[in-house]
mmCIF file of C-alpha atoms in Angstrom:
data_model
loop_
_atom_site.group_PDB
_atom_site.id
_atom_site.type_symbol
_atom_site.label_atom_id
_atom_site.label_comp_id
_atom_site.label_asym_id
_atom_site.label_seq_id
_atom_site.Cartn_x
_atom_site.Cartn_y
_atom_site.Cartn_z
ATOM 1 C CA MET A 395 0.157 -0.123 0.133
ATOM 2 C CA ASP A 396 1.646 3.515 -0.881
ATOM 3 C CA LEU A 397 0.814 6.213 1.467
ATOM 4 C CA PRO A 398 1.066 10.274 0.596
ATOM 5 C CA ARG A 399 4.697 11.334 0.469
ATOM 6 C CA ASP A 400 3.552 13.553 3.651
ATOM 7 C CA GLU A 401 2.822 10.506 5.252
ATOM 8 C CA GLN A 402 5.608 8.334 3.894
ATOM 9 C CA GLU A 403 7.330 11.378 6.141
ATOM 10 C CA ALA A 404 6.133 10.543 9.009
ATOM 11 C CA PHE A 405 6.535 6.958 9.594
ATOM 12 C CA GLY A 406 7.223 4.724 7.288
ATOM 13 C CA LEU A 407 4.591 1.343 6.479
ATOM 14 C CA SER A 408 4.132 -1.533 4.203
ATOM 15 C CA SER A 409 2.074 -4.607 3.978
ATOM 16 C CA SER A 410 2.564 -7.727 1.711
ATOM 17 C CA ALA A 411 1.728 -11.573 2.326
ATOM 18 C CA ALA A 412 4.411 -13.882 3.626
ATOM 19 C CA GLY A 413 3.750 -17.559 3.650
ATOM 20 C CA ASP A 414 -0.024 -17.625 4.925
ATOM 21 C CA LEU A 415 0.101 -14.407 7.003
ATOM 22 C CA TRP A 416 -0.330 -10.496 5.813
ATOM 23 C CA VAL A 417 2.444 -8.565 7.476
ATOM 24 C CA ILE A 418 1.854 -4.831 7.904
ATOM 25 C CA THR A 419 5.354 -3.467 8.630
ATOM 26 C CA VAL A 420 5.444 -0.143 10.695
ATOM 27 C CA ALA A 421 8.417 1.910 11.579
ATOM 28 C CA GLY A 422 8.238 5.352 13.046
ATOM 29 C CA GLU A 423 6.018 6.722 15.543
ATOM 30 C CA LEU A 424 2.410 6.216 16.411
ATOM 31 C CA ASP A 425 0.357 8.097 18.696
ATOM 32 C CA PHE A 426 -3.843 9.070 17.884
ATOM 33 C CA THR A 427 -2.342 12.106 15.076
ATOM 34 C CA THR A 428 -0.303 9.271 12.779
ATOM 35 C CA LEU A 429 -2.898 6.284 12.516
ATOM 36 C CA ASP A 430 -4.620 7.047 9.558
ATOM 37 C CA PRO A 431 -1.998 5.391 7.481
ATOM 38 C CA LEU A 432 -2.282 1.765 9.502
ATOM 39 C CA GLU A 433 -6.058 1.891 10.114
ATOM 40 C CA ARG A 434 -6.317 1.859 6.426
ATOM 41 C CA ALA A 435 -4.100 -0.801 5.745
ATOM 42 C CA ARG A 436 -5.514 -2.937 8.123
ATOM 43 C CA ALA A 437 -8.755 -2.324 7.057
ATOM 44 C CA GLU A 438 -7.287 -3.536 3.450
ATOM 45 C CA ALA A 439 -5.991 -6.544 4.907
ATOM 46 C CA LEU A 440 -8.794 -7.874 6.393
ATOM 47 C CA ARG A 441 -10.850 -7.107 3.417
ATOM 48 C CA THR A 442 -8.043 -9.283 1.077
ATOM 49 C CA HIS A 443 -6.589 -11.543 3.320
ATOM 50 C CA SER A 444 -8.223 -14.116 5.034
ATOM 51 C CA GLY A 445 -5.581 -15.746 6.809
ATOM 52 C CA PRO A 446 -3.483 -14.302 10.210
ATOM 53 C CA ILE A 447 -2.702 -10.611 10.227
ATOM 54 C CA ALA A 448 0.846 -9.512 11.740
ATOM 55 C CA PHE A 449 1.989 -6.502 12.873
ATOM 56 C CA ASP A 450 5.886 -6.263 12.427
ATOM 57 C CA LEU A 451 6.810 -3.208 15.234
ATOM 58 C CA SER A 452 10.408 -3.793 15.053
ATOM 59 C CA GLY A 453 10.854 -0.237 13.948
ATOM 60 C CA VAL A 454 8.259 1.250 15.808
ATOM 61 C CA GLY A 455 9.979 3.835 17.934
ATOM 62 C CA PHE A 456 7.119 5.464 19.967
ATOM 63 C CA CYS A 457 3.184 3.852 20.540
ATOM 64 C CA ASP A 458 0.854 4.878 22.748
ATOM 65 C CA SER A 459 -2.757 3.335 23.210
ATOM 66 C CA SER A 460 -4.133 4.296 19.872
ATOM 67 C CA LEU A 461 -2.155 1.218 18.608
ATOM 68 C CA LEU A 462 -3.152 -0.953 21.376
ATOM 69 C CA ASN A 463 -6.897 -0.130 20.810
ATOM 70 C CA LEU A 464 -6.224 -0.732 16.664
ATOM 71 C CA LEU A 465 -4.594 -4.540 17.672
ATOM 72 C CA LEU A 466 -7.056 -4.828 19.920
ATOM 73 C CA LEU A 467 -9.702 -4.224 17.272
ATOM 74 C CA THR A 468 -7.988 -6.278 14.947
ATOM 75 C CA ARG A 469 -7.860 -8.701 16.984
ATOM 76 C CA ARG A 470 -11.443 -9.430 17.661
ATOM 77 C CA GLN A 471 -11.997 -10.011 13.872
ATOM 78 C CA ARG A 472 -8.640 -12.328 12.776
ATOM 79 C CA ARG A 473 -5.792 -13.866 14.800
ATOM 80 C CA VAL A 474 -2.931 -11.214 15.527
ATOM 81 C CA LEU A 475 0.596 -11.972 15.614
ATOM 82 C CA LEU A 476 3.020 -9.470 17.081
ATOM 83 C CA ILE A 477 6.789 -9.387 15.248
ATOM 84 C CA GLY A 478 9.412 -7.741 16.704
ATOM 85 C CA VAL A 479 8.171 -5.512 19.527
ATOM 86 C CA THR A 480 10.326 -3.015 20.660
ATOM 87 C CA ARG A 481 11.181 -2.212 24.581
ATOM 88 C CA GLN A 482 8.418 0.712 24.677
ATOM 89 C CA THR A 483 5.709 -1.227 22.858
ATOM 90 C CA GLN A 484 6.047 -4.531 25.200
ATOM 91 C CA ARG A 485 5.864 -2.132 28.233
ATOM 92 C CA LEU A 486 2.737 -0.486 26.807
ATOM 93 C CA LEU A 487 1.555 -3.968 26.240
ATOM 94 C CA ASP A 488 2.792 -5.078 30.118
ATOM 95 C CA VAL A 489 1.439 -1.727 31.618
ATOM 96 C CA THR A 490 -2.560 -3.322 30.628
ATOM 97 C CA GLY A 491 -2.240 -6.934 30.932
ATOM 98 C CA THR A 492 -2.413 -7.415 26.836
ATOM 99 C CA ALA A 493 0.993 -8.526 26.261
ATOM 100 C CA SER A 494 -0.636 -11.965 27.155
ATOM 101 C CA VAL A 495 -3.303 -11.651 24.144
ATOM 102 C CA PHE A 496 -0.824 -11.186 21.349
ATOM 103 C CA GLU A 497 1.155 -14.193 19.995
ATOM 104 C CA GLN A 498 4.699 -12.484 19.180
ATOM 105 C CA TYR A 499 7.598 -13.453 17.885
ATOM 106 C CA ALA A 500 11.212 -12.584 17.010
ATOM 107 C CA THR A 501 11.290 -11.979 13.401
ATOM 108 C CA VAL A 502 8.501 -12.783 10.211
ATOM 109 C CA PRO A 503 10.669 -15.796 9.202
ATOM 110 C CA ASP A 504 9.999 -17.155 12.814
ATOM 111 C CA ALA A 505 6.249 -15.793 12.714
ATOM 112 C CA VAL A 506 5.867 -17.738 9.044
ATOM 113 C CA ALA A 507 7.427 -21.003 9.960
ATOM 114 C CA GLY A 508 5.303 -21.262 12.997
ATOM 115 C CA ARG A 509 8.040 -21.434 15.527
ATOM 116 C CA ALA A 510 7.285 -21.182 19.583
ATOM 117 C CA PRO A 511 6.475 -17.562 19.950
ATOM 118 C CA LEU A 512 8.479 -15.378 22.528
ATOM 119 C CA ILE A 513 5.216 -14.884 23.806
ATOM 120 C CA ALA A 514 1.605 -17.541 24.200
ATOM 121 C CA LEU A 515 -1.319 -17.180 24.535
ATOM 122 C CA ASP A 516 -2.973 -17.166 27.697
#
């Protein structure tokens, strides 16, 4: 999915199939003012892909509850995997008690191969 030039400068976003997963890769800072492109990528993934959706967050420097809300909403509709969760993002998940509701993997290849997750579901 291509973003308008001004949104590309705020952060990076790409999405593609990887095995049976649809991977949305995000980089930069995410909050309620920058979340629209990710929401559009999520909606497109839900419309066009029937399998699990993985969010590669390894490039996320900052996120707030806006990202968490989007992940939880997605989880209501589809299996959600988190990849490369940064320390700051992990703190958000831990503080809100939601870390254990998402499978977490170190890398996209680990998730595609179905290796044991770093954090498994409760």
